[in-house]
mmCIF file of C-alpha atoms in Angstrom:
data_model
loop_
_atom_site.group_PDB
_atom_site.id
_atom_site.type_symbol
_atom_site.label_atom_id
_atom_site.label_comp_id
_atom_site.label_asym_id
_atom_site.label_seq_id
_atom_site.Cartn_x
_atom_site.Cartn_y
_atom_site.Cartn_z
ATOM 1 C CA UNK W 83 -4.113 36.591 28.479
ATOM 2 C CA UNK W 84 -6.501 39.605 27.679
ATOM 3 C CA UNK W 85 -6.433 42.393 30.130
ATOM 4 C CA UNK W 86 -9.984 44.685 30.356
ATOM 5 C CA UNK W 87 -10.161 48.100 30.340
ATOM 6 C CA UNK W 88 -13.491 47.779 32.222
ATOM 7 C CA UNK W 89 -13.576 50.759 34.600
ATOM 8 C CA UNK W 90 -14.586 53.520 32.409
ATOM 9 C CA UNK W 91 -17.957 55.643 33.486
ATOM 10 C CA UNK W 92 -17.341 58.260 30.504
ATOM 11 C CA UNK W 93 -16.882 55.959 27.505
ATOM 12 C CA UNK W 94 -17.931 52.808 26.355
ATOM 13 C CA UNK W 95 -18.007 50.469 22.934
ATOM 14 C CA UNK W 96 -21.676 50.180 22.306
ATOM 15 C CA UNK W 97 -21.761 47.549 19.338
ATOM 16 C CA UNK W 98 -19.201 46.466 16.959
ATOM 17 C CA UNK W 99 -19.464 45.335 13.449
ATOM 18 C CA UNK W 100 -18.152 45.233 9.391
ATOM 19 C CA UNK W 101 -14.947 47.291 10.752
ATOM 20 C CA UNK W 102 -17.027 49.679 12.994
ATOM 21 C CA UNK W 103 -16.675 50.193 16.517
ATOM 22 C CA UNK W 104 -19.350 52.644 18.437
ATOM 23 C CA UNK W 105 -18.292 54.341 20.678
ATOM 24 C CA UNK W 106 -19.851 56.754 23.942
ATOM 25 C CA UNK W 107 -17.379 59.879 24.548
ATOM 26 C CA UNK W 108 -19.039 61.308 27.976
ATOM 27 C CA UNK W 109 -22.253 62.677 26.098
ATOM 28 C CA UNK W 110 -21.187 61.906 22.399
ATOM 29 C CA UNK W 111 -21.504 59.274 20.284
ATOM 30 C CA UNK W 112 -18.940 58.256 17.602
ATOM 31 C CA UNK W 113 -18.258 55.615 15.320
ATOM 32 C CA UNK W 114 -14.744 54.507 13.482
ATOM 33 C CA UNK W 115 -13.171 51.911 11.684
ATOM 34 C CA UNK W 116 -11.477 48.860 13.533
ATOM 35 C CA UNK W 117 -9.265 46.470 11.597
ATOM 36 C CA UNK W 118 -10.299 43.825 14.205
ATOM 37 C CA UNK W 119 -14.117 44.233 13.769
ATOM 38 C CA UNK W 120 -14.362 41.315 10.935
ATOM 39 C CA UNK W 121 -17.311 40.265 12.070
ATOM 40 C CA UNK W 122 -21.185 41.107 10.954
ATOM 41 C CA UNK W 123 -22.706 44.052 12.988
ATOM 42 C CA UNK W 124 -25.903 42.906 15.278
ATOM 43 C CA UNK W 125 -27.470 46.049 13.568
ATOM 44 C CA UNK W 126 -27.123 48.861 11.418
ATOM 45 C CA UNK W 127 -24.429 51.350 13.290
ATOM 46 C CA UNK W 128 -24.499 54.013 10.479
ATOM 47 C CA UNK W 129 -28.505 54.859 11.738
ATOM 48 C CA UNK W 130 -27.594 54.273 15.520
ATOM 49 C CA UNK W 131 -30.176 56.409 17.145
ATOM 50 C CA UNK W 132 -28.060 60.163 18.545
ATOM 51 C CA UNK W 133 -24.949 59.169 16.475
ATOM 52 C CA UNK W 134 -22.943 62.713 16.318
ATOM 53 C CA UNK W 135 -20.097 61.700 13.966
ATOM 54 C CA UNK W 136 -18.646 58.826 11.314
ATOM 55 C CA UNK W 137 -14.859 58.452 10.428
ATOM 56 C CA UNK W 138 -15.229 57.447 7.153
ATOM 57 C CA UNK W 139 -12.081 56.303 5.215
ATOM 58 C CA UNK W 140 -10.989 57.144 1.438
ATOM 59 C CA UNK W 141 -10.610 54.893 -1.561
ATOM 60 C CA UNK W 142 -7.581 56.986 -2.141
ATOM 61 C CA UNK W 143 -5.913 56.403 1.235
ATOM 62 C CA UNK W 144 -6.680 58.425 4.912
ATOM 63 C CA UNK W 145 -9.982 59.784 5.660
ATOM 64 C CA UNK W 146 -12.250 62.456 7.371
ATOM 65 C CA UNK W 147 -14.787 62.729 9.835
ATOM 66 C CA UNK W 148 -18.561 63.431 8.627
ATOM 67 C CA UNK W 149 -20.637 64.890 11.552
ATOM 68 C CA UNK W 150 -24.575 64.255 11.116
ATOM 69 C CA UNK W 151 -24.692 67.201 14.091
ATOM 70 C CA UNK W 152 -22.809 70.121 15.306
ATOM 71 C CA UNK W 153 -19.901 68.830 17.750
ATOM 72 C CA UNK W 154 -17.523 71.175 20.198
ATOM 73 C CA UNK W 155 -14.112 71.311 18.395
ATOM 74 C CA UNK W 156 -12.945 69.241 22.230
ATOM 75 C CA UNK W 157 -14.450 68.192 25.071
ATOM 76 C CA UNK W 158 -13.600 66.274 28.432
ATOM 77 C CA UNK W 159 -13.970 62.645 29.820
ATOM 78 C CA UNK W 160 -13.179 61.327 33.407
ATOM 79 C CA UNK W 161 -11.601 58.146 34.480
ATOM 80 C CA UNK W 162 -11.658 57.571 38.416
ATOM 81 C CA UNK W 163 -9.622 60.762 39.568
ATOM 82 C CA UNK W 164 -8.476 61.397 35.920
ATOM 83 C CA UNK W 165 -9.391 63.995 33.074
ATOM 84 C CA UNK W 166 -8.614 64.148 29.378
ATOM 85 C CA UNK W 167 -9.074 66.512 26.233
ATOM 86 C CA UNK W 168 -11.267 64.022 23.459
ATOM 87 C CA UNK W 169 -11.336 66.131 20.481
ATOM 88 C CA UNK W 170 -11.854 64.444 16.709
ATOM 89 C CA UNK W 171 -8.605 64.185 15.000
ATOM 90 C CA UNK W 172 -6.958 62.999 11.571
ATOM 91 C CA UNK W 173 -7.122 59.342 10.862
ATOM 92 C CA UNK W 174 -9.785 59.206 12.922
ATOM 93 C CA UNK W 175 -7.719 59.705 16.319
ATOM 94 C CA UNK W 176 -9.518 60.874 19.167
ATOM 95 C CA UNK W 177 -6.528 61.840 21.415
ATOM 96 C CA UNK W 178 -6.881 59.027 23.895
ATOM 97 C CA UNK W 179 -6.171 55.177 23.712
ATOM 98 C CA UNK W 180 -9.169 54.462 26.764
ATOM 99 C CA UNK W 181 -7.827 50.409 26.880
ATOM 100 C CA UNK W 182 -4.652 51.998 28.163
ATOM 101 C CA UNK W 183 -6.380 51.913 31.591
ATOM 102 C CA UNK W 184 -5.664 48.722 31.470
ATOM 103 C CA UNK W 185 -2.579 49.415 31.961
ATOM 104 C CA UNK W 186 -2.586 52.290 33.605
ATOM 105 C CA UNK W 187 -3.788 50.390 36.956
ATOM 106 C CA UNK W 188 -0.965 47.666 36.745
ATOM 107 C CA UNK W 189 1.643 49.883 36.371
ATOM 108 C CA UNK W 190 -0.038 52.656 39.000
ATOM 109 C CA UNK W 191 -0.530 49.955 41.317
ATOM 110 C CA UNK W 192 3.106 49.400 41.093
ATOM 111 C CA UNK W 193 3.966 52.735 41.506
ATOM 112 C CA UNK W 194 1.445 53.331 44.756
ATOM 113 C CA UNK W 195 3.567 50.669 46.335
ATOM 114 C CA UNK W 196 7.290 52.133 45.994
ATOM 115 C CA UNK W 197 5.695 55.427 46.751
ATOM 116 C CA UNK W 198 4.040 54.303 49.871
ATOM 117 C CA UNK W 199 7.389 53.059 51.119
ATOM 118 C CA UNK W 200 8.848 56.370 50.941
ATOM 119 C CA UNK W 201 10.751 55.622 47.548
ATOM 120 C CA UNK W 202 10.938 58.373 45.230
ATOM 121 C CA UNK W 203 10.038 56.977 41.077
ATOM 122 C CA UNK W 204 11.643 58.035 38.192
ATOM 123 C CA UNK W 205 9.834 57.156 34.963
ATOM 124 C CA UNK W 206 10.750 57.412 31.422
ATOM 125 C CA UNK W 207 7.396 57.717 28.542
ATOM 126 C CA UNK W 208 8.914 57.411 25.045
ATOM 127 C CA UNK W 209 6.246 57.898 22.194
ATOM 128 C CA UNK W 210 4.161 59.057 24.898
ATOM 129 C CA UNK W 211 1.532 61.254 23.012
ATOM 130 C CA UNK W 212 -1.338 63.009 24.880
ATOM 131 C CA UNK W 213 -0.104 61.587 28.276
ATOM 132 C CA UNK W 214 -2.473 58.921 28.986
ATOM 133 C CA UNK W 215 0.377 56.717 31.089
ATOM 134 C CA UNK W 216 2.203 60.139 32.016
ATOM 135 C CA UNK W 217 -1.121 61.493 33.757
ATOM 136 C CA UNK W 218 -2.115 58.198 35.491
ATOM 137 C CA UNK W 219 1.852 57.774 36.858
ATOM 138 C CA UNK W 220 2.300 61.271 38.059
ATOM 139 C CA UNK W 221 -1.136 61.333 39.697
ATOM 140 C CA UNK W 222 0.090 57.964 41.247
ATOM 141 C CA UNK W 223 3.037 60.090 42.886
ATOM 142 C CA UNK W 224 6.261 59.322 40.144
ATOM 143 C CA UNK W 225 8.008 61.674 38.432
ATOM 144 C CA UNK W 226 7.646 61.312 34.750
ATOM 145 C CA UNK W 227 9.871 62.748 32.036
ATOM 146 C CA UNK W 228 7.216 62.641 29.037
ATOM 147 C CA UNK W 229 8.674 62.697 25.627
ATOM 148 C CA UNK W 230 7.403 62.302 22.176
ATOM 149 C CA UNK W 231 8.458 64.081 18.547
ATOM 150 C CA UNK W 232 5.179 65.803 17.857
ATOM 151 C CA UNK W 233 5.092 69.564 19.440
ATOM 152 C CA UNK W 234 1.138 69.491 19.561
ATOM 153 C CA UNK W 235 0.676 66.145 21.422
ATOM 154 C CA UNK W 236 3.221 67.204 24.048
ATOM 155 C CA UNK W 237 1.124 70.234 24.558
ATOM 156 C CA UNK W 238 -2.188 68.158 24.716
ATOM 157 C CA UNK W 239 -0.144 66.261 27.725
ATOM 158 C CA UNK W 240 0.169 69.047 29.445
ATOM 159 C CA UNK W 241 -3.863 69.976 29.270
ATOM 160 C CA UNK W 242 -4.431 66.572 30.636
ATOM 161 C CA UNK W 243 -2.515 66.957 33.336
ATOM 162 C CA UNK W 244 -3.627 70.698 34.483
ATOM 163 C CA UNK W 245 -7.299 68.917 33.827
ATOM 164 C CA UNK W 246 -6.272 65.656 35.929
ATOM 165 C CA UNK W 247 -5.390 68.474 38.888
ATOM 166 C CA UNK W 248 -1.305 67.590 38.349
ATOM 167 C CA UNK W 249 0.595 71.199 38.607
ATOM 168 C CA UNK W 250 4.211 69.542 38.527
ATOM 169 C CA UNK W 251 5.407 66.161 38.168
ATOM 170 C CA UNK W 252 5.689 65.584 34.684
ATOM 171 C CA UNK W 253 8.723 66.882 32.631
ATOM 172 C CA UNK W 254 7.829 67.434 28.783
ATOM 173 C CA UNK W 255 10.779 67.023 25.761
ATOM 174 C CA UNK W 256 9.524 67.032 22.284
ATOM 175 C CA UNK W 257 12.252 65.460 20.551
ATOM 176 C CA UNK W 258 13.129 62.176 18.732
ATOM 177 C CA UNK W 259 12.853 59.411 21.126
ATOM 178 C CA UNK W 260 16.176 57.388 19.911
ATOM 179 C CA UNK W 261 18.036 60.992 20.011
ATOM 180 C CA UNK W 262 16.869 62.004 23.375
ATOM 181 C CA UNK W 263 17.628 58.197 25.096
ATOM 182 C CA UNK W 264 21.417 58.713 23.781
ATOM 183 C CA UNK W 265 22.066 61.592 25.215
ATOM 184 C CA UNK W 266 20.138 60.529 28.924
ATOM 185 C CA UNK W 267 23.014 57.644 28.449
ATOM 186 C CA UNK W 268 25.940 59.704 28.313
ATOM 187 C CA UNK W 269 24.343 62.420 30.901
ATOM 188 C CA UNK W 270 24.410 59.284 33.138
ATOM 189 C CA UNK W 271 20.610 59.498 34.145
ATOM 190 C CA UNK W 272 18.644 56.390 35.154
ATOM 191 C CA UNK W 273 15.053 55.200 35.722
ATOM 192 C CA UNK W 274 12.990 53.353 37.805
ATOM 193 C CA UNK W 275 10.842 52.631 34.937
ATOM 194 C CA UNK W 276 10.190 52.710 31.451
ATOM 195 C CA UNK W 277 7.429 53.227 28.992
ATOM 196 C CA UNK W 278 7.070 52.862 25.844
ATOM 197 C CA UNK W 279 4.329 53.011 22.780
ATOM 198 C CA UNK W 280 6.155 52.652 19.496
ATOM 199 C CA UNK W 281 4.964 53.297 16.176
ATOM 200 C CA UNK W 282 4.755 51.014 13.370
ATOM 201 C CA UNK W 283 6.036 53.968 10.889
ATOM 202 C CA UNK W 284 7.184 57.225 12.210
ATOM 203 C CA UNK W 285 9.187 60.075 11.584
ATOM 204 C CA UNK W 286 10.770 62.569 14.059
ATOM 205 C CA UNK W 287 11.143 65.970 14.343
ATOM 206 C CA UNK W 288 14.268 66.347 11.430
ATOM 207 C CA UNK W 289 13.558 63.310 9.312
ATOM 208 C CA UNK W 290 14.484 60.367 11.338
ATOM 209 C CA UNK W 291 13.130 57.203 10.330
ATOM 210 C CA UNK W 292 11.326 54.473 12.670
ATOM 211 C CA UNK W 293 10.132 50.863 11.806
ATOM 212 C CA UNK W 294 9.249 48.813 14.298
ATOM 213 C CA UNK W 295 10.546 45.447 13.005
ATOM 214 C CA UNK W 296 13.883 46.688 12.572
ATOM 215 C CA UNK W 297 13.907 48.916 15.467
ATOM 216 C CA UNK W 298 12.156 47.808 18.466
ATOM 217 C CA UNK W 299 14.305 45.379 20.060
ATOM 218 C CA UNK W 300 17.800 47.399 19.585
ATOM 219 C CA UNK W 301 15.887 50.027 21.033
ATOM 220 C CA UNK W 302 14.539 48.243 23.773
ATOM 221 C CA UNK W 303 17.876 47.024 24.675
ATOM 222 C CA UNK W 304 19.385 50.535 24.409
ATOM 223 C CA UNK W 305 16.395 51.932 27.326
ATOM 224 C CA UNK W 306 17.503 48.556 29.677
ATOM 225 C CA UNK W 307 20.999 50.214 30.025
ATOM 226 C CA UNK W 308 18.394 53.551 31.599
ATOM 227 C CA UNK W 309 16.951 51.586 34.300
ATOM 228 C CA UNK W 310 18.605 52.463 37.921
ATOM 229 C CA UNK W 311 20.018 49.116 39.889
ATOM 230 C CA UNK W 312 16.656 47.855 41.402
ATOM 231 C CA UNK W 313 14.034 49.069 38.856
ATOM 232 C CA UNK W 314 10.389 49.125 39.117
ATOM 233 C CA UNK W 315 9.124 47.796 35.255
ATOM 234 C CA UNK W 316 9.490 48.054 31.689
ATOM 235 C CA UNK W 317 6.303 48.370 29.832
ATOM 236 C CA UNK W 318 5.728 47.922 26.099
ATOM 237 C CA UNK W 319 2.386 48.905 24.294
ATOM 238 C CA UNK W 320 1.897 47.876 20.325
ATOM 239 C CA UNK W 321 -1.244 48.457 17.945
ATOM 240 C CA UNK W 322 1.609 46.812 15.184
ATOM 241 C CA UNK W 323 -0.694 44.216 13.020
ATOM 242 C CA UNK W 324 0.686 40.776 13.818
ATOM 243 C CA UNK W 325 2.861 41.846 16.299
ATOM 244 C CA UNK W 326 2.103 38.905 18.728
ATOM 245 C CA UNK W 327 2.493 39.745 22.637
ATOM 246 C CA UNK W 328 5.026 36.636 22.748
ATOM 247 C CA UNK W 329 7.351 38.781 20.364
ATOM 248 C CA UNK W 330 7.111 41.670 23.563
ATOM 249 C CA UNK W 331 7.415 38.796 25.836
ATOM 250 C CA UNK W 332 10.579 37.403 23.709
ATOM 251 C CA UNK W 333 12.076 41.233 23.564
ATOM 252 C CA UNK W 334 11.664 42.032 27.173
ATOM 253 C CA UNK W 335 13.120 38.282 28.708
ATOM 254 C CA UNK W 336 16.239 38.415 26.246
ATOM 255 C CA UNK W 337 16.437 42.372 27.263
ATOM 256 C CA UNK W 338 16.071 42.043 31.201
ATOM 257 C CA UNK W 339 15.819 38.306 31.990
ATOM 258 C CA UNK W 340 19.083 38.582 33.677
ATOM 259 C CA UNK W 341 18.062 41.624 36.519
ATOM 260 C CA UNK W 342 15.581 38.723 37.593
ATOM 261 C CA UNK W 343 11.981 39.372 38.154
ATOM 262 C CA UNK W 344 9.603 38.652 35.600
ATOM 263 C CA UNK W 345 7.898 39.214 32.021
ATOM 264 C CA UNK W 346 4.133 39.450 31.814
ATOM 265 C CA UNK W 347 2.797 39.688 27.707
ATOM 266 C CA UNK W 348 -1.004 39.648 26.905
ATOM 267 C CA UNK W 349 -3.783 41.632 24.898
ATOM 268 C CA UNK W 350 -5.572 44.998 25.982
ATOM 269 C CA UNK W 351 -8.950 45.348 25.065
ATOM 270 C CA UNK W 352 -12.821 46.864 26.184
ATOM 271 C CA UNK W 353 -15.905 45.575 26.642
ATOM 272 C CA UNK W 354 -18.379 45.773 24.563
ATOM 273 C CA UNK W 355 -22.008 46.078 24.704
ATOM 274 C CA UNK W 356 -22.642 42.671 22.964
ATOM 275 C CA UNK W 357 -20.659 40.975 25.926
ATOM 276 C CA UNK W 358 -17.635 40.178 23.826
ATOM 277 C CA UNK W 359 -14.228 41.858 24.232
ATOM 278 C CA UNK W 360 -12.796 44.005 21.707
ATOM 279 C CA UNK W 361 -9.239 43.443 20.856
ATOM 280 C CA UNK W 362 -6.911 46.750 21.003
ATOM 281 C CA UNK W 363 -3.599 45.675 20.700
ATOM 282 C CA UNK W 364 -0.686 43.950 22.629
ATOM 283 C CA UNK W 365 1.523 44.542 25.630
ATOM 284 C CA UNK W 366 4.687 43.260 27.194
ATOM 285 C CA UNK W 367 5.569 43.867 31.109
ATOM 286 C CA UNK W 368 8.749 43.690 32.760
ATOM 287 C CA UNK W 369 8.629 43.275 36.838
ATOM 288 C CA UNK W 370 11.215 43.217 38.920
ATOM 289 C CA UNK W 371 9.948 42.870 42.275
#
């Protein structure tokens, strides 16, 4: 299954091609490497007419972004009732994921739901970066405690959420994700749902290690003992190379296949200009009603 990110206004993959992706940010027109892009571009994409800016990666490892004209440092892009801070980062990050949306409406759909029947929704957001999920969950009336190890990202989650109108409903921790879930176990707190977007690599804040094969599904079993007696979800996102969404759909039914409910795994992934879908990575959904 491939789920479509296909309701953005203020972005949009133009073309694709030799491990380029171009890309419309609001008025702005980027282009970075893809691994998936192994196929021949339709044209040339480094003389795209009004490209503003190339991520062009290093022999020697990493990379850095060469800007044929001036850009702001940041600027903003909508989705539906939504805003977020773009701004050109290191290893050619932008500071959103936009097939999240994708996402974003299944599991704000969800939310709507429980909300609308007067329920009030706790959610957990482990390696939750700028906020994407955070934003979209609050603004669909949960309460989200947003954590990640990276002190700057935290603090771009909180931008997006002033932007996206959202004054309170969002807790932010910058701490290690593994630490912070250990402690939330012996506090006795629970969840109605949790999110997740691991790594591959990482480090925390002191040191701590994270690799995804060896960590993921001890770690994913550690969060099921967070969820409150009739949860909502469990959502796992992965950009992991040859992590296949049966391995999320393996993780989650051995994790939670005995609340009931059910386990959803497929691709995310945009539309593209040429009328083929871009593949973005995988995810893994946990239902229980």
């Amino acid at each position: 299954m491939l789920r479509i990110a296909d309701g953005w206004k203020d972005y949009a993959v133009i073309a694709t091609g030799d491990g380029y992706k171009l890309e419309r940010w609001g008025e702005y027109l980027l282009l970075r490497p893809d691994p998936q892009v192994i196929w021949s571009a339709q044209r040339d994409l480094f003389s795209y007419p009004g490209l503003d800016a190339v991520y062009r990666r290093s022999d020697k490892g990493g990379g850095a972004w060469e800007y044929k004209r001036p850009l702001p440092r940041a600027w903003n892009i909508g989705y539906r009732d939504l805003t977020f801070k773009v701004m050109p980062m290191g290893f050619k990050h932008t500071g959103l994921f936009p097939e999240q949306a994708a996402n974003w409406e299944r599991t704000g759909e969800i939310v709507r739901r429980a909300v609308a029947k007067g329920r009030r929704v706790k959610i957990l957001n482990l390696f939750a970066y700028t906020g994407g999920a955070s934003v979209a969950l609050a603004k669909a009336g949960a309460e989200v405690t947003h954590v990640d190890a990276a002190k700057g990202m935290v603090e771009r989650a909180g931008e997006n959420a002033r932007l996206s109108g959202i004054a309170g409903g969002i807790r932010y921790i910058v701490d290690d994700c593994k630490k912070f879930v250990a402690r939330e176990l012996r506090r006795g707190n629970r969840y109605d749902a949790v999110i997740m977007d691991p790594p591959s690599y990482g480090r925390g804040p002191n040191g701590e290690m994270w690799k995804i094969e060896a960590e993921l599904f001890p770690f994913v079993r550690l969060c099921a003992q967070l969820l409150s007696d009739d949860p909502l979800f469990f959502l796992i996102n992965s950009y992991t190379t040859g992590l296949q969404p049966t391995v999320l759909y393996n993780i989650l039914t051995l994790t939670l296949g005995g609340l009931g409910g059910r386990v959803e795994a497929y691709e995310v992934g945009l539309p593209t200009g040429e009328g083929i879908p871009l593949p973005c990575g995988a995810g893994g959904l946990y239902i229980h009603a």
